[in-house]
CSV table of N, CA and C in Angstrom, one decimal:
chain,number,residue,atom,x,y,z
A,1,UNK,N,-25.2,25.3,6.2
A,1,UNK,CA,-23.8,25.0,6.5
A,1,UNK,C,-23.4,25.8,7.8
A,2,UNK,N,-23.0,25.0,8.9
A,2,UNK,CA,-22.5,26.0,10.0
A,2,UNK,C,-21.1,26.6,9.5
A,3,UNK,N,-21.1,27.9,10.3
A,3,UNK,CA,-19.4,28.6,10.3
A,3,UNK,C,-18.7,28.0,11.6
A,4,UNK,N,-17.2,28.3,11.0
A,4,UNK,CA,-16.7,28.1,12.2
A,4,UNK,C,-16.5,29.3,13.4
A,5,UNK,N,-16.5,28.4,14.7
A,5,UNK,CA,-16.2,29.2,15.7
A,5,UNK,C,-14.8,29.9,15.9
A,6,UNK,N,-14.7,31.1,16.1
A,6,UNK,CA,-13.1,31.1,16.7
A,6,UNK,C,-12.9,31.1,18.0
A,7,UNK,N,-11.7,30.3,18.7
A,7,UNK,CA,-12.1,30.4,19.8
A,7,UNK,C,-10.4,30.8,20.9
A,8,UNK,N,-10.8,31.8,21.2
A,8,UNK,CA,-9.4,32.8,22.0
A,8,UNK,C,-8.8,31.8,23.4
A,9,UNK,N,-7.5,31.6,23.4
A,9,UNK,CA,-7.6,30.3,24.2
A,9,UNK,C,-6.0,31.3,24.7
A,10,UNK,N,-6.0,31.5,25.8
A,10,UNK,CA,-4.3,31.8,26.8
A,10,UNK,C,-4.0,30.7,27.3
A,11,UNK,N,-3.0,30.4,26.4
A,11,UNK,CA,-2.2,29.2,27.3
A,11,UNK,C,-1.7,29.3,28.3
A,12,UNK,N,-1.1,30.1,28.7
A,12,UNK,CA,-0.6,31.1,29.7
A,12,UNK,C,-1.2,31.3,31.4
A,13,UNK,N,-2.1,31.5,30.8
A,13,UNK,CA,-3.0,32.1,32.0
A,13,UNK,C,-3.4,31.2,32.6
A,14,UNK,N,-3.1,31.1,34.5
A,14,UNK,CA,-2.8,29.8,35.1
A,14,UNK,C,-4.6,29.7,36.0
A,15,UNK,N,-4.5,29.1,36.4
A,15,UNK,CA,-5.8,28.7,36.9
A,15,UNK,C,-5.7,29.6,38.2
A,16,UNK,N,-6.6,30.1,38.5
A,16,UNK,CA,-7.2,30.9,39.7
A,16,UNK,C,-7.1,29.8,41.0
A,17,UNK,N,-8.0,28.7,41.0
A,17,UNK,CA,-7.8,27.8,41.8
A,17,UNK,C,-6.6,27.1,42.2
A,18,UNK,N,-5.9,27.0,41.2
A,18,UNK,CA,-4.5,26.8,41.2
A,18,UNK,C,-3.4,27.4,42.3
A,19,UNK,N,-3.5,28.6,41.7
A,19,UNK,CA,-2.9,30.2,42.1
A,19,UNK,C,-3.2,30.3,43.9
A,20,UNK,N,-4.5,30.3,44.1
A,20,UNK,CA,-5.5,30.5,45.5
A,20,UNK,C,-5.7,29.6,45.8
A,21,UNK,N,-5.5,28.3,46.3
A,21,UNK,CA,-6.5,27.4,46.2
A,21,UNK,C,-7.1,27.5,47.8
A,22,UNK,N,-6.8,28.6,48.4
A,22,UNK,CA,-7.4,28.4,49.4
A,22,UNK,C,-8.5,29.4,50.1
A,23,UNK,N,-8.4,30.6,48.2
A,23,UNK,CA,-9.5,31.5,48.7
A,23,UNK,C,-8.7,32.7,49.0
A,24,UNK,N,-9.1,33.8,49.2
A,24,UNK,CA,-8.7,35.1,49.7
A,24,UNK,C,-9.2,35.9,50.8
A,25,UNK,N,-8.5,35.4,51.7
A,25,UNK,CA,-8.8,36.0,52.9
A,25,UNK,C,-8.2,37.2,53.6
A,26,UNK,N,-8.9,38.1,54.7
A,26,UNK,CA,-8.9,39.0,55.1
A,26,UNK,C,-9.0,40.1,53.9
A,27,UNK,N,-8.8,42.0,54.4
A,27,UNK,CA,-8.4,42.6,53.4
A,27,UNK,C,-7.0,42.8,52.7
A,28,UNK,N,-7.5,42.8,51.6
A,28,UNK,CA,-6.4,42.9,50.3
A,28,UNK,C,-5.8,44.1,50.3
A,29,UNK,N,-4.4,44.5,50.2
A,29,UNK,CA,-4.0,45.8,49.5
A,29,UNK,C,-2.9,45.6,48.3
A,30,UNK,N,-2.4,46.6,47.9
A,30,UNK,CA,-2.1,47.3,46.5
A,30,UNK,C,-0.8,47.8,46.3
A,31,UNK,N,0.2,47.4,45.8
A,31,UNK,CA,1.0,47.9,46.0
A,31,UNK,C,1.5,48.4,45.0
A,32,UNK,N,2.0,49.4,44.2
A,32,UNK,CA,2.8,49.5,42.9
A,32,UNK,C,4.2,49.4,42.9
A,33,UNK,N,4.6,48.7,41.8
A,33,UNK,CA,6.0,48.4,41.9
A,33,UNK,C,6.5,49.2,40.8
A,34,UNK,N,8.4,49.2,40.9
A,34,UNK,CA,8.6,50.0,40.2
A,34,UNK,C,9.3,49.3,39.0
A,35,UNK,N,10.3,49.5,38.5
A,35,UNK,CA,10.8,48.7,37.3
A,35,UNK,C,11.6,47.7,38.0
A,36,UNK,N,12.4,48.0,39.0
A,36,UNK,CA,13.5,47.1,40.0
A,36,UNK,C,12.5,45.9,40.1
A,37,UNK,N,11.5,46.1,40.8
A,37,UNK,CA,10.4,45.0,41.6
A,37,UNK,C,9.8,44.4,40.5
A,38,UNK,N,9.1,44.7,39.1
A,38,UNK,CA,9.2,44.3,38.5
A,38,UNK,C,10.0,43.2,37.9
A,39,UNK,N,10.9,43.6,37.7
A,39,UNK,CA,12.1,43.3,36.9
A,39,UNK,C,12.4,41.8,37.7
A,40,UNK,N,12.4,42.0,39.2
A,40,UNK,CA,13.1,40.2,40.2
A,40,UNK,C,11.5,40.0,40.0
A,41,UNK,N,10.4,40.3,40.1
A,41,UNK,CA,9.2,39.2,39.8
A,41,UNK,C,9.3,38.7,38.8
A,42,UNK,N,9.8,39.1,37.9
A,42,UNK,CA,10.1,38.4,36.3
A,42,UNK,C,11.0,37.5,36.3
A,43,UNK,N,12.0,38.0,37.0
A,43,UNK,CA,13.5,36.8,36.9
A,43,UNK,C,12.8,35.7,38.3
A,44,UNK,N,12.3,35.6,39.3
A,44,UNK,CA,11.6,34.9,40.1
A,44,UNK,C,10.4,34.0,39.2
A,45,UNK,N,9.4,34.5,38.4
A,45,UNK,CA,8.9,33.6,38.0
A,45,UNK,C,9.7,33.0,36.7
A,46,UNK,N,10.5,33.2,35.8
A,46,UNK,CA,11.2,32.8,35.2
A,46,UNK,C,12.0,31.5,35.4
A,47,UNK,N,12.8,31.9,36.6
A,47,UNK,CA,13.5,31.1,37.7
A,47,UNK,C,12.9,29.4,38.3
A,48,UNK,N,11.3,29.6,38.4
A,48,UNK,CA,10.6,28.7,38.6
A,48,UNK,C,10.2,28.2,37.2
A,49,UNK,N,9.7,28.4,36.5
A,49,UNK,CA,9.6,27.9,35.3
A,49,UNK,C,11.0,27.0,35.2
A,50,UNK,N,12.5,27.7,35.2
A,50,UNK,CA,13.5,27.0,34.9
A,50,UNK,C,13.2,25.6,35.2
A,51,UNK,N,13.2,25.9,36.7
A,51,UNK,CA,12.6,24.8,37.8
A,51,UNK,C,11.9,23.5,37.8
A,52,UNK,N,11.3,24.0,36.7
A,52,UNK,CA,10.1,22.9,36.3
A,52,UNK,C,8.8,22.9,37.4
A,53,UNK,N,9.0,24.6,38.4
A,53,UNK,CA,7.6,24.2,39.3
A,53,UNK,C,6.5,24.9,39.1
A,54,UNK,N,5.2,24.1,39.2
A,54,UNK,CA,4.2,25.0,39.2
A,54,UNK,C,3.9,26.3,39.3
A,55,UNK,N,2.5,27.2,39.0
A,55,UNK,CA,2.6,28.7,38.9
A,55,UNK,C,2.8,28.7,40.8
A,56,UNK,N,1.8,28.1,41.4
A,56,UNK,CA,1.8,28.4,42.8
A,56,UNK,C,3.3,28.7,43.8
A,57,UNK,N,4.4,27.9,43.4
A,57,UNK,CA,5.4,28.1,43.9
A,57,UNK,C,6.2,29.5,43.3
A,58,UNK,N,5.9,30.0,42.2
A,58,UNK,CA,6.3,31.2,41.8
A,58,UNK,C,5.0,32.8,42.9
A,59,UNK,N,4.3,32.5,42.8
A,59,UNK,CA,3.1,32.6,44.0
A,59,UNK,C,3.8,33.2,45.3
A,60,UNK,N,4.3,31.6,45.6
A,60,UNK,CA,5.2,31.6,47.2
A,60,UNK,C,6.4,32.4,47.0
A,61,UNK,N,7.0,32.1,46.2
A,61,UNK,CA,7.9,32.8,46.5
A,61,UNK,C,8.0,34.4,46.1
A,62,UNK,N,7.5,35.2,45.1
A,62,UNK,CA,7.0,36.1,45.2
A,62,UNK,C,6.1,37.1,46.4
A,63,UNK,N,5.4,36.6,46.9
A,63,UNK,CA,4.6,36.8,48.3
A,63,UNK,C,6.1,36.9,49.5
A,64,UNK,N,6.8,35.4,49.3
A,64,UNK,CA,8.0,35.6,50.6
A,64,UNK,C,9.0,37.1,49.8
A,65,UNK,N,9.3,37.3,48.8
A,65,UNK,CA,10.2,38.4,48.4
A,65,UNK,C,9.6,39.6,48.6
A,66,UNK,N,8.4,39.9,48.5
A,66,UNK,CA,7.8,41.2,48.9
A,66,UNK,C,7.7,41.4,50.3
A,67,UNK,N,7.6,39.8,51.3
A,67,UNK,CA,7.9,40.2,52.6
A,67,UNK,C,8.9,40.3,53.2
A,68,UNK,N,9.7,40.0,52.5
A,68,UNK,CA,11.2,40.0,53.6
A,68,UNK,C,12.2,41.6,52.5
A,69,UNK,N,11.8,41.9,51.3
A,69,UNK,CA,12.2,42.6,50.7
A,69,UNK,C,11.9,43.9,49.9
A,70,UNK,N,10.5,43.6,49.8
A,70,UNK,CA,9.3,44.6,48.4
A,70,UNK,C,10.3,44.2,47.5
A,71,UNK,N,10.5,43.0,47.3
A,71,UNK,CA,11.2,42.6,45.7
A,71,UNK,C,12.2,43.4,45.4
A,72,UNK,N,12.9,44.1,46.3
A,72,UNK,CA,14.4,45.1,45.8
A,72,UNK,C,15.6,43.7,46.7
A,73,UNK,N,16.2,43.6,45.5
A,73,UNK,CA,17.2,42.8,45.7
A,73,UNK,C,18.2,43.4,46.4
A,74,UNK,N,18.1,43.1,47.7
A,74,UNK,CA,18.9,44.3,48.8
A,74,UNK,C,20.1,43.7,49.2
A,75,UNK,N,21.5,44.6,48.9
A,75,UNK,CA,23.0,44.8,49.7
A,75,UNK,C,22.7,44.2,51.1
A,76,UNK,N,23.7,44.6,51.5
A,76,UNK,CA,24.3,44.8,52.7
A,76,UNK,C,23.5,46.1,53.5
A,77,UNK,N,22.8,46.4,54.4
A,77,UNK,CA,22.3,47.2,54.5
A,77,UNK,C,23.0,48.1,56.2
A,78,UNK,N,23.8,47.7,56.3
A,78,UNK,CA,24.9,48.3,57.5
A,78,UNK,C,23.9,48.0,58.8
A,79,UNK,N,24.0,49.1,59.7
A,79,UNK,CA,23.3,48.6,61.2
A,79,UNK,C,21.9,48.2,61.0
A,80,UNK,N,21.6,48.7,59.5
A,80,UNK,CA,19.5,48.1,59.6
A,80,UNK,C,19.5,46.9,59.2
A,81,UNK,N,20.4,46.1,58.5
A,81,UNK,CA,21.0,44.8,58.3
A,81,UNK,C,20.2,43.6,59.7
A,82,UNK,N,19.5,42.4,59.0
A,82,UNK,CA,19.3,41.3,60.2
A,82,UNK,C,20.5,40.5,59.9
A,83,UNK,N,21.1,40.3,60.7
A,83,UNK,CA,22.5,39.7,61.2
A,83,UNK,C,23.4,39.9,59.1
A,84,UNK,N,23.7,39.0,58.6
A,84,UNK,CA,24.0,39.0,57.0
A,84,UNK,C,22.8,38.6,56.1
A,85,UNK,N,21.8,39.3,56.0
A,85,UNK,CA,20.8,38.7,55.3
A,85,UNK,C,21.0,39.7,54.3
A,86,UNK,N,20.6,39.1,52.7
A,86,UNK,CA,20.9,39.7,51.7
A,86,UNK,C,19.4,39.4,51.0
A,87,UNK,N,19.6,40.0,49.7
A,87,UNK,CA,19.0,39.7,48.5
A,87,UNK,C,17.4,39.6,48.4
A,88,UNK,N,16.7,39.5,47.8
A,88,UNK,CA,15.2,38.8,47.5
A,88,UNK,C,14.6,38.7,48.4
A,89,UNK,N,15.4,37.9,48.7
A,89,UNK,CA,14.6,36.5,50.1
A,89,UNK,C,15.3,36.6,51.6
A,90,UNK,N,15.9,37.8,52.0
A,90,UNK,CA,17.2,37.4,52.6
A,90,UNK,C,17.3,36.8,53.6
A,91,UNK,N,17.6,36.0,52.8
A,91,UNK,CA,18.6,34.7,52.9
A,91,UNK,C,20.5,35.1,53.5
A,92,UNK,N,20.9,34.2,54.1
A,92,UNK,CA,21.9,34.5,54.7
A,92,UNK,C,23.2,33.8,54.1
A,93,UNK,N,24.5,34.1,54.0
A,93,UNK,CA,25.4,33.5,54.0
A,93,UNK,C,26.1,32.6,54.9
A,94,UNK,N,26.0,33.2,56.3
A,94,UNK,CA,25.9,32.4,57.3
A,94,UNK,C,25.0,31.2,57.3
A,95,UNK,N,24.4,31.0,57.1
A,95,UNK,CA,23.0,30.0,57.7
A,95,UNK,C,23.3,29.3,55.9
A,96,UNK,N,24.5,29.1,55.6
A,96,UNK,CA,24.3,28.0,54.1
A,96,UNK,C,23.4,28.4,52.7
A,97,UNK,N,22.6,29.5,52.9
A,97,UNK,CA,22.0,29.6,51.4
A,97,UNK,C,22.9,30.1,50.4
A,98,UNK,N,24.1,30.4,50.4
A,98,UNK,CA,24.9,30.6,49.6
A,98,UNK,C,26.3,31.8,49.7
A,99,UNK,N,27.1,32.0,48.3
A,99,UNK,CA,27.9,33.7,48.8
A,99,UNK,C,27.1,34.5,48.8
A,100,UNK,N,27.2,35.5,49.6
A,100,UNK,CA,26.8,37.0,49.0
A,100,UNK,C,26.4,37.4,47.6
A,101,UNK,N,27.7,37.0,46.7
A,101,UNK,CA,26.9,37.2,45.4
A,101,UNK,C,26.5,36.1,44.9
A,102,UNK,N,26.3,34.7,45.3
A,102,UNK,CA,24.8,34.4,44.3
A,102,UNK,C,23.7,34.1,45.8
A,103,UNK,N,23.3,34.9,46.4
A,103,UNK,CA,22.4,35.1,46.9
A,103,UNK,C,21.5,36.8,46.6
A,104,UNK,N,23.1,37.2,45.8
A,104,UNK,CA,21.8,38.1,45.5
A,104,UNK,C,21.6,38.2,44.0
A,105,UNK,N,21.8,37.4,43.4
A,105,UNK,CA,21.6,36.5,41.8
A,105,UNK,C,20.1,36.2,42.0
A,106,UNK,N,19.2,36.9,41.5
A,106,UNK,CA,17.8,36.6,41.5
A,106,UNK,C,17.4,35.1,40.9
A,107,UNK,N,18.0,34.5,40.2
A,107,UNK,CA,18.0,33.2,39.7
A,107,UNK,C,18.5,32.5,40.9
A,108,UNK,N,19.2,32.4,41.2
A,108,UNK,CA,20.0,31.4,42.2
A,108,UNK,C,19.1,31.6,44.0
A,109,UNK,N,18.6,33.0,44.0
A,109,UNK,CA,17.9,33.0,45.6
A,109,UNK,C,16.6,32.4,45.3
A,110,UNK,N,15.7,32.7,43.9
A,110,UNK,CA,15.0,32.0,44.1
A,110,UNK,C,15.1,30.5,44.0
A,111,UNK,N,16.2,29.9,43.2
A,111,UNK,CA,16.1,28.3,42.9
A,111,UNK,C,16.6,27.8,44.4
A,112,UNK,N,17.2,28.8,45.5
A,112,UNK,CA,17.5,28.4,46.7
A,112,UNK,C,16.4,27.9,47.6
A,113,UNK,N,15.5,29.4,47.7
A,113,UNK,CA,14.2,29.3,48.3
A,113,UNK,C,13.6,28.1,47.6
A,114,UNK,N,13.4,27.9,46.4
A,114,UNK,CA,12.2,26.5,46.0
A,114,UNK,C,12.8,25.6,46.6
A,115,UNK,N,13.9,25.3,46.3
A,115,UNK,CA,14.8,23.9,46.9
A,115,UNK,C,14.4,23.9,48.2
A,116,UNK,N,14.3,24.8,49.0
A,116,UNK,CA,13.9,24.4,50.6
A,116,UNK,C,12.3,24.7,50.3
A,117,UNK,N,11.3,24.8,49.8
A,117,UNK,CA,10.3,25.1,49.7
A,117,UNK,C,9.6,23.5,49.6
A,118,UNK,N,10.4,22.5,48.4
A,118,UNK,CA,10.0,21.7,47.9
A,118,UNK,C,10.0,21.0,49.3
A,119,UNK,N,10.8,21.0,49.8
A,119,UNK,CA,10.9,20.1,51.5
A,119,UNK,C,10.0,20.2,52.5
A,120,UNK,N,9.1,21.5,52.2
A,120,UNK,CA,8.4,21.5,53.0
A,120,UNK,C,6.9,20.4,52.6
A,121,UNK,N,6.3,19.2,53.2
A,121,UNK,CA,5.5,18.6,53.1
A,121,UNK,C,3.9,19.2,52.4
A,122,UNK,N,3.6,18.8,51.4
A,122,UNK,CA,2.1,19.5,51.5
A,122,UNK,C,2.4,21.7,51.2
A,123,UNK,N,3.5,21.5,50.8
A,123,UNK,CA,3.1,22.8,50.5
A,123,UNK,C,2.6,23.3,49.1
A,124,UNK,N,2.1,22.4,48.6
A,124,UNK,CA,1.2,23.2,47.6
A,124,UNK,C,0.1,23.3,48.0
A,125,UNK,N,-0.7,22.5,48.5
A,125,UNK,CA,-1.8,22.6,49.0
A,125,UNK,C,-2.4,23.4,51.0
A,126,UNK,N,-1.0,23.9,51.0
A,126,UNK,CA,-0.9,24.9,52.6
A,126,UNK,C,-1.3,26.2,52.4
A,127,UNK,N,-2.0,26.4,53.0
A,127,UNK,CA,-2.3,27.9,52.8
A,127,UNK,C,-1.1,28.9,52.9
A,128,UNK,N,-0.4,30.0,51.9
A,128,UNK,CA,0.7,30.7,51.5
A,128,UNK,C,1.6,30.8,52.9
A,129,UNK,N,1.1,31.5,53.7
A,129,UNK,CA,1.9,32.3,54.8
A,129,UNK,C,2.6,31.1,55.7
A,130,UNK,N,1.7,30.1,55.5
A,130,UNK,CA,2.4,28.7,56.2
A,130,UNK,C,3.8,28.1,55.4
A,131,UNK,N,3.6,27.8,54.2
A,131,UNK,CA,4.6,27.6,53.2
A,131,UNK,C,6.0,28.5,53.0
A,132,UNK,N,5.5,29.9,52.9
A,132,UNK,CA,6.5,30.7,52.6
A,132,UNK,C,7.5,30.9,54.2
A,133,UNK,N,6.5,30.4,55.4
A,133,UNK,CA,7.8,30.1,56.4
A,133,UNK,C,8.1,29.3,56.5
């Protein structure tokens, strides 16, 4: 009589190819985050889930928040300030992505960013740094 197999299955855990689909290029670095940075990558991919969009767009936009922010959902930052750019992503009040406070509403800057993200043609399949501009 055979036994049964048990068999360990993460639903969760998104496909690598998925995630990369285009490979990892150049060198890689490391960054540690702290509980803040944490905390908007969580409400960021959360945010996307809401969304209904794939892991890759949580991806993009994570990658754009660490570049325009290190994931600290940033004020007003006086003269080091780029023109009114706030939050996550910053994103501007001026330029239509929303008020001041829900651009810096980590839910609302990200479902801002996917909304123009989704416009861009072929961006799941674009290599990141193309997409996330």
């Amino acid at each position: 009589s055979a036994k049964p197999v048990a068999v360990a299955v993460q639903a969760d855990k998104p496909d690598t190819g998925k995630l990369i689909p285009h490979g990892v290029q150049g060198k890689q670095s490391k960054i540690d985050l702290n509980d803040e940075q944490v905390s908007n990558a969580k409400a960021i991919i959360a945010a996307t889930k809401k969304a209904g969009l794939p892991e890759r767009a949580a991806v993009i936009s994570i990658a754009t928040s660490l570049q325009e922010s290190k994931l600290e959902n940033l004020g007003h930052l006086g003269d080091a300030n780029d023109h009114d750019s706030l939050g996550l992503f910053q994103q501007r009040p001026s330029s239509g992505w929303g008020t001041p406070e829900q651009i810096t509403d980590p839910e609302y800057a990200t479902l801002a960013f996917e909304k123009g993200l989704k416009q861009v043609d072929g961006w799941q399949d674009m290599p990141l740094t193309e997409a996330a501009q």
